[in-house]
Amino acid sequence: MLVSKKVNIYSILSGTWRHFLIEIIACLAAYTLYRYVESLHVFDSVVISSKIPTILGTALAFFIGFNNNQAYDRWWEARKIWGALVNDSRSFGRQVFFYMKGDVTTESIKKDKVRMIYRHIAFVYALKESLRGTISREYRNYLCEEEWKAVEKESNIPNAILNLQSQDLEMHYDKGNIDGFKFLELNKMIVGFCDEMGMSERIKNTVFPTTYNFYTRVFIWIFIVSITWSAVDGMGAWSILVGILVGYVFLTTHKIGMALLNPFEAIPSGISLNQITRAIEINLLEMLGESKIPPPEEVVNGEYIM
Amino acid sequence: MLVSKKVNIYSILSGTWRHFLIEIIACLAAYTLYRYVESLHVFDSVVISSKIPTILGTALAFFIGFNNNQAYDRWWEARKIWGALVNDSRSFGRQVFFYMKGDVTTESIKKDKVRMIYRHIAFVYALKESLRGTISREYRNYLCEEEWKAVEKESNIPNAILNLQSQDLEMHYDKGNIDGFKFLELNKMIVGFCDEMGMSERIKNTVFPTTYNFYTRVFIWIFIVSITWSAVDGMGAWSILVGILVGYVFLTTHKIGMALLNPFEAIPSGISLNQITRAIEINLLEMLGESKIPPPEEVVNGEYIM
Amino acid sequence: MLVSKKVNIYSILSGTWRHFLIEIIACLAAYTLYRYVESLHVFDSVVISSKIPTILGTALAFFIGFNNNQAYDRWWEARKIWGALVNDSRSFGRQVFFYMKGDVTTESIKKDKVRMIYRHIAFVYALKESLRGTISREYRNYLCEEEWKAVEKESNIPNAILNLQSQDLEMHYDKGNIDGFKFLELNKMIVGFCDEMGMSERIKNTVFPTTYNFYTRVFIWIFIVSITWSAVDGMGAWSILVGILVGYVFLTTHKIGMALLNPFEAIPSGISLNQITRAIEINLLEMLGESKIPPPEEVVNGEYIM
Amino acid sequence: MLVSKKVNIYSILSGTWRHFLIEIIACLAAYTLYRYVESLHVFDSVVISSKIPTILGTALAFFIGFNNNQAYDRWWEARKIWGALVNDSRSFGRQVFFYMKGDVTTESIKKDKVRMIYRHIAFVYALKESLRGTISREYRNYLCEEEWKAVEKESNIPNAILNLQSQDLEMHYDKGNIDGFKFLELNKMIVGFCDEMGMSERIKNTVFPTTYNFYTRVFIWIFIVSITWSAVDGMGAWSILVGILVGYVFLTTHKIGMALLNPFEAIPSGISLNQITRAIEINLLEMLGESKIPPPEEVVNGEYIM
Amino acid sequence: MLVSKKVNIYSILSGTWRHFLIEIIACLAAYTLYRYVESLHVFDSVVISSKIPTILGTALAFFIGFNNNQAYDRWWEARKIWGALVNDSRSFGRQVFFYMKGDVTTESIKKDKVRMIYRHIAFVYALKESLRGTISREYRNYLCEEEWKAVEKESNIPNAILNLQSQDLEMHYDKGNIDGFKFLELNKMIVGFCDEMGMSERIKNTVFPTTYNFYTRVFIWIFIVSITWSAVDGMGAWSILVGILVGYVFLTTHKIGMALLNPFEAIPSGISLNQITRAIEINLLEMLGESKIPPPEEVVNGEYIM
């Protein structure tokens, strides 16, 4: 997630020089072709009415606007889901820590509580890894060996961890450490985690209809060429500059929308899963009164946070 | 659902050549008519002010934008519903598996659990078939003969399967295998499945107001003809190319929106019901610890998944 | 609700010929007035810059787009409410049928269940009639005489039926036929029906701000006249055709939006309350195992369903 | 709330003549200034390119569209909140009436029920008055003297009434007139009323960012002047009419949006709080079987209802 | 939050003079450059087709509209969250005050109630400070020394206060001062506070994608220069005024949207956290029947409230 309110010119240039170059080539080619066709004196006129780029421009503005809206909605929905995960994690930790009562010895129940809360941190780490497609297996730090061996047998690791949580919950309910009302509240939290996991997977796995993206780019290039051509008559070689400049506005607007389409990828514009995961970890460890608390995730280059 | 980020030129051409051809014919006809009327020397002028296509173009952009927005919303809502179905299926399976307690023998309750989870897989298959309009009856694999004979008597098969689930739930509650709190949570899941079924049916059965679709197409053709005519004066025969190109942008934008209107149809742009159904099946079978797990649904042509 | 994907040209003509005719008259009048004023030679110029209709056209496109969006939202919300009514009706029926336990004889409780489910069908019929403003009193078929005489004394019949349901629910709870948890679930359904009833009434009774509708039409006519005038200079009498054509696009777009504003009226574009009511009836009767099941509502003219 | 589908020309004129007059003066002044500057022969040219109003017009259309959208959303949200209040009031009344069981004598509990339902009507009246800012104190009719003296001591009267309801609910729970499950359902209703009260207050107290409103009006006047000026060259004095007409479209669109911004004010376009309050009153009194039922709120001038 | 419906001209000038000045300089520079390049007689023509600013203007209107929409949505969502906090605070206070029953002496339980409600006021103050980034530590007034020393040890103070509330709730449940149903309702409130805290943090910490803001400003300046240039030919030095005026509309629209992006900052356009916090405080203290009630937050300059 971008965090700096200042924009790094270098990273902007490194991100846009490629399509900028293609644009220059396209406008030069369009201009050259125009002059060549004109020199043939075969056709009456090669002037393109300036209406054409105007109409195309309006249509494109709508189209790009539509894409940007949907992309932003995906991004913001992803952020909301992980925000809800933070809230539910805190509530879950609080409920496990304060509402569970050991019927044997306080010591034993304390261990059980820590295990459930640790396991939840492992769930968040596992979910992050499955969304990011990484395999650092950091979740193992919060599971005992027996547990992580078991969950890695299933294809969906975070889901397998939730199974363990449900099993534990049932065990505590059975033992009478929690009553039916507390069972209800804690089970609601596990259902919530399952929902947030599934919603994240939905956004990750549902490709935004590729045709939108493809045609938008096709239409932008048609537009860039047509605006260059329509400007030749009247502005001469300046039309190349006009094509580049106006095209740049449309292309860039399109690109920054597209950068939000896959909010869970490990890119600067993505949701800062590392940061959120760490924040949950810190909140829960602080509540447990642990002494070794990891530091918050750091900002990279003063620009973004992963 | 389209999954490839690359766009297959062949499938694009095969999908658009028809309206492309009609467009060429329309623009040629418009041009010919213009020249013919002009040659009659009956009217003062046949020049169409270039304002007309500009105004029509703006109005059309709004109209197509509106249609695209609604179509995308239907598609995304459909995806959300099936995403919720995935989440609820996992939670339901987890709750049945971990929260049900046999009062007689562990063996007997194990069988009961498997039956309820199998039946849920059958529910998802039956719902998929009713939305897709297919009759492969794959749901029978997860029902005993007596059950599928019973449910096929009713007009709404997935609904009939939910009836069986409620009956079983009541039986377990009555026997004391679950208590009131667990009954509450499990019943909530069945209500949820009923909601997701009904919401899917709503999207499938509610035709997007046909007049929108019809008039949009009528207006696009009016627009294509008017842009061709308005360009003849000044650009000559090139106006045909202009009409085709600009018309292509509007027609295609309209078409890709319309492809999202019926998200449950078995078309490449539809929601991948086969894939989601299979994913639920795998998740639940893995939890049951079954040895024979079917493979995930495969991508067709490296392009889309059903 | 329109169901055919083909559009009936006849019904379109019969629905639009009136405003089409007014349009022709308006454009003719505008043209005539222009020529008359011109012939007076009083004013320097009567040419209207073509900018005026362009600006008005853009503003109008926004305005009509806004109206269409709100109209479609009302329509879709209405559809969602009745979709939720279907889902809740199925869940309610299922819960009454499977979760209620007679403490005396199975026979007596069976009758009680049937009565509650029949009464729910009556509720849906009564709600439909109150939304449509009809008085066929079909709901009486599912109530005993004593009941329909009682509910018809109140000003809001469906609400009075819900009172009876609550009374019955309390009676069963009191007798111990359902326990607290089941009471909770069933009461939630009755609250849900009350919400869906109230939400339907809200849409029906809240007139879309009339000023929007009025001014949109005023502005469309100003626009039609101005586009005709601005086209006279340059296109002569053809301007009449231009005015009619462009005006037709705007007027029709406005009209089809307005047709969605009152989704509960018995018009082809309205929500198909008859069909949904019948579907609920069929679902519930099938569950009860009745032998006489009415057929689904039929499509009228192959075009729409009420 | 406007209820008539016909628009009263008189009320429209009385509502718009003021800004219409200002517009005429503005356009006349703009024209005069233009001619005066022109007559000085100091500047080469005072012609304003017709592009300027076109660009401003598009930008303004967006801006006004944005304002209208937000205004309509506030209005519709307000309507939804009061719709939810109607639904919850009916459910609350129903639950109090049918689910409460007296352990002493039927007579005593009947009185308690009536008191709670009367007090709820008082709540709705008090909320209406606090939103409308009136002080007719109609809520006193449904409270005993002791009660209204107590609640008027607090700054937020409807909130104080809810306190009384909670106190009563606790008393009945304590006495065993309701059990835990019913307590849960009834408490949920009181929480719901508190939410609906707070949401209404939020809309009433949150001023729509004043800068939007201010700048929109500034830009509209800049636009009106610029369109008049740009039309002088080519149309002469007719430009005044053009400025007035086009400006009228933009100004009026803006004004009707702004009329929806404060939905709880006692203006014709506001939400009909009087009508809704009375409808709740009638529904609840009918359920109680009272003989003296007040008539529904009447339409004023056949135009709107308060 | 701005509260005055009148706009203070002085505060507008002080807020916009800076970008107004830059605009003047930019337009002057653009004009000078144009004339200089023209005087070189190197290029055929330096006339920029008036189409360029038209196309750019439409695209910009979309872009600024998109930014404004998202900014307003963030602002309104923030307002809704704090509205929900008000509602939940009232309900929480009411439930603690009326539903908790002391099993020992009325005096002791009264003190416990006051402590929980005071602590909730402390929670709201602590949340406000963490969102505003202030450190006045006003929350200490409502906590005993032992408590505020404990909570200040954790990195997230409001979250630590919620831990105390959960601990107390468990204690009261354990002692039997509340039963399971009341526990359920009160725990739901604590979960709600945790959600509202997390949602506020999400809005505060999620920077709106900086690229949108950056490019919008870049494109506005490109637009201002291009409109100035395109107007030189035809309007001469007047083009500077045109550039300034049209640019002003776009720049200002952009700026007022951006002022809503960070709704929790202590700026006039932000959400009035001070006012809302105080309102919650007053509501709860009044319910407790306290004699010393602080006055409502005051309006600053008759313009805004913090």
JSON list of C-alpha atoms in Angstrom, two decimals, chain B residues 52-105:
[
{"chain": "B", "resi": 52, "resn": "ILE", "atom": "CA", "xyz": [-25.50, 15.21, -34.44]},
{"chain": "B", "resi": 53, "resn": "PRO", "atom": "CA", "xyz": [-23.15, 12.25, -33.97]},
{"chain": "B", "resi": 54, "resn": "THR", "atom": "CA", "xyz": [-21.39, 14.12, -31.14]},
{"chain": "B", "resi": 55, "resn": "ILE", "atom": "CA", "xyz": [-24.62, 14.54, -29.20]},
{"chain": "B", "resi": 56, "resn": "LEU", "atom": "CA", "xyz": [-25.74, 11.01, -30.01]},
{"chain": "B", "resi": 57, "resn": "GLY", "atom": "CA", "xyz": [-22.30, 9.71, -29.05]},
{"chain": "B", "resi": 58, "resn": "THR", "atom": "CA", "xyz": [-22.42, 11.31, -25.60]},
{"chain": "B", "resi": 59, "resn": "ALA", "atom": "CA", "xyz": [-25.93, 10.03, -24.99]},
{"chain": "B", "resi": 60, "resn": "LEU", "atom": "CA", "xyz": [-24.95, 6.56, -26.18]},
{"chain": "B", "resi": 61, "resn": "ALA", "atom": "CA", "xyz": [-21.86, 6.52, -23.99]},
{"chain": "B", "resi": 62, "resn": "PHE", "atom": "CA", "xyz": [-24.12, 7.16, -21.01]},
{"chain": "B", "resi": 63, "resn": "PHE", "atom": "CA", "xyz": [-26.58, 4.55, -22.08]},
{"chain": "B", "resi": 64, "resn": "ILE", "atom": "CA", "xyz": [-23.99, 1.85, -22.77]},
{"chain": "B", "resi": 65, "resn": "GLY", "atom": "CA", "xyz": [-22.23, 2.80, -19.55]},
{"chain": "B", "resi": 66, "resn": "PHE", "atom": "CA", "xyz": [-25.47, 2.30, -17.65]},
{"chain": "B", "resi": 67, "resn": "ASN", "atom": "CA", "xyz": [-26.06, -1.11, -19.23]},
{"chain": "B", "resi": 68, "resn": "ASN", "atom": "CA", "xyz": [-22.48, -2.18, -18.54]},
{"chain": "B", "resi": 69, "resn": "ASN", "atom": "CA", "xyz": [-22.71, -1.12, -14.92]},
{"chain": "B", "resi": 70, "resn": "GLN", "atom": "CA", "xyz": [-25.90, -3.09, -14.33]},
{"chain": "B", "resi": 71, "resn": "ALA", "atom": "CA", "xyz": [-24.56, -6.11, -16.20]},
{"chain": "B", "resi": 72, "resn": "TYR", "atom": "CA", "xyz": [-21.32, -6.10, -14.22]},
{"chain": "B", "resi": 73, "resn": "ASP", "atom": "CA", "xyz": [-23.27, -5.70, -10.98]},
{"chain": "B", "resi": 74, "resn": "ARG", "atom": "CA", "xyz": [-25.38, -8.77, -11.79]},
{"chain": "B", "resi": 75, "resn": "TRP", "atom": "CA", "xyz": [-22.24, -10.73, -12.61]},
{"chain": "B", "resi": 76, "resn": "TRP", "atom": "CA", "xyz": [-20.40, -9.64, -9.49]},
{"chain": "B", "resi": 77, "resn": "GLU", "atom": "CA", "xyz": [-23.45, -10.23, -7.29]},
{"chain": "B", "resi": 78, "resn": "ALA", "atom": "CA", "xyz": [-23.71, -13.75, -8.74]},
{"chain": "B", "resi": 79, "resn": "ARG", "atom": "CA", "xyz": [-20.04, -14.30, -7.93]},
{"chain": "B", "resi": 80, "resn": "LYS", "atom": "CA", "xyz": [-20.55, -13.02, -4.39]},
{"chain": "B", "resi": 81, "resn": "ILE", "atom": "CA", "xyz": [-23.51, -15.35, -3.85]},
{"chain": "B", "resi": 82, "resn": "TRP", "atom": "CA", "xyz": [-21.49, -18.37, -4.89]},
{"chain": "B", "resi": 83, "resn": "GLY", "atom": "CA", "xyz": [-18.57, -17.13, -2.83]},
{"chain": "B", "resi": 84, "resn": "ALA", "atom": "CA", "xyz": [-20.90, -17.02, 0.19]},
{"chain": "B", "resi": 85, "resn": "LEU", "atom": "CA", "xyz": [-22.04, -20.54, -0.71]},
{"chain": "B", "resi": 86, "resn": "VAL", "atom": "CA", "xyz": [-18.40, -21.70, -0.54]},
{"chain": "B", "resi": 87, "resn": "ASN", "atom": "CA", "xyz": [-17.91, -20.06, 2.86]},
{"chain": "B", "resi": 88, "resn": "ASP", "atom": "CA", "xyz": [-21.14, -21.41, 4.30]},
{"chain": "B", "resi": 89, "resn": "SER", "atom": "CA", "xyz": [-20.43, -24.87, 2.93]},
{"chain": "B", "resi": 90, "resn": "ARG", "atom": "CA", "xyz": [-17.07, -24.96, 4.70]},
{"chain": "B", "resi": 91, "resn": "SER", "atom": "CA", "xyz": [-18.60, -23.68, 7.95]},
{"chain": "B", "resi": 92, "resn": "PHE", "atom": "CA", "xyz": [-21.50, -26.11, 7.68]},
{"chain": "B", "resi": 93, "resn": "GLY", "atom": "CA", "xyz": [-19.18, -29.06, 7.07]},
{"chain": "B", "resi": 94, "resn": "ARG", "atom": "CA", "xyz": [-16.95, -28.00, 9.95]},
{"chain": "B", "resi": 95, "resn": "GLN", "atom": "CA", "xyz": [-19.88, -27.66, 12.33]},
{"chain": "B", "resi": 96, "resn": "VAL", "atom": "CA", "xyz": [-21.48, -30.97, 11.37]},
{"chain": "B", "resi": 97, "resn": "PHE", "atom": "CA", "xyz": [-18.14, -32.74, 11.62]},
{"chain": "B", "resi": 98, "resn": "PHE", "atom": "CA", "xyz": [-16.89, -31.29, 14.90]},
{"chain": "B", "resi": 99, "resn": "TYR", "atom": "CA", "xyz": [-19.99, -30.28, 16.85]},
{"chain": "B", "resi": 100, "resn": "MET", "atom": "CA", "xyz": [-22.21, -33.33, 16.52]},
{"chain": "B", "resi": 101, "resn": "LYS", "atom": "CA", "xyz": [-21.92, -35.86, 19.28]},
{"chain": "B", "resi": 102, "resn": "GLY", "atom": "CA", "xyz": [-23.30, -39.37, 19.09]},
{"chain": "B", "resi": 103, "resn": "ASP", "atom": "CA", "xyz": [-25.05, -40.63, 22.17]},
{"chain": "B", "resi": 104, "resn": "VAL", "atom": "CA", "xyz": [-24.95, -44.26, 21.04]},
{"chain": "B", "resi": 105, "resn": "THR", "atom": "CA", "xyz": [-21.79, -45.33, 19.30]}
]
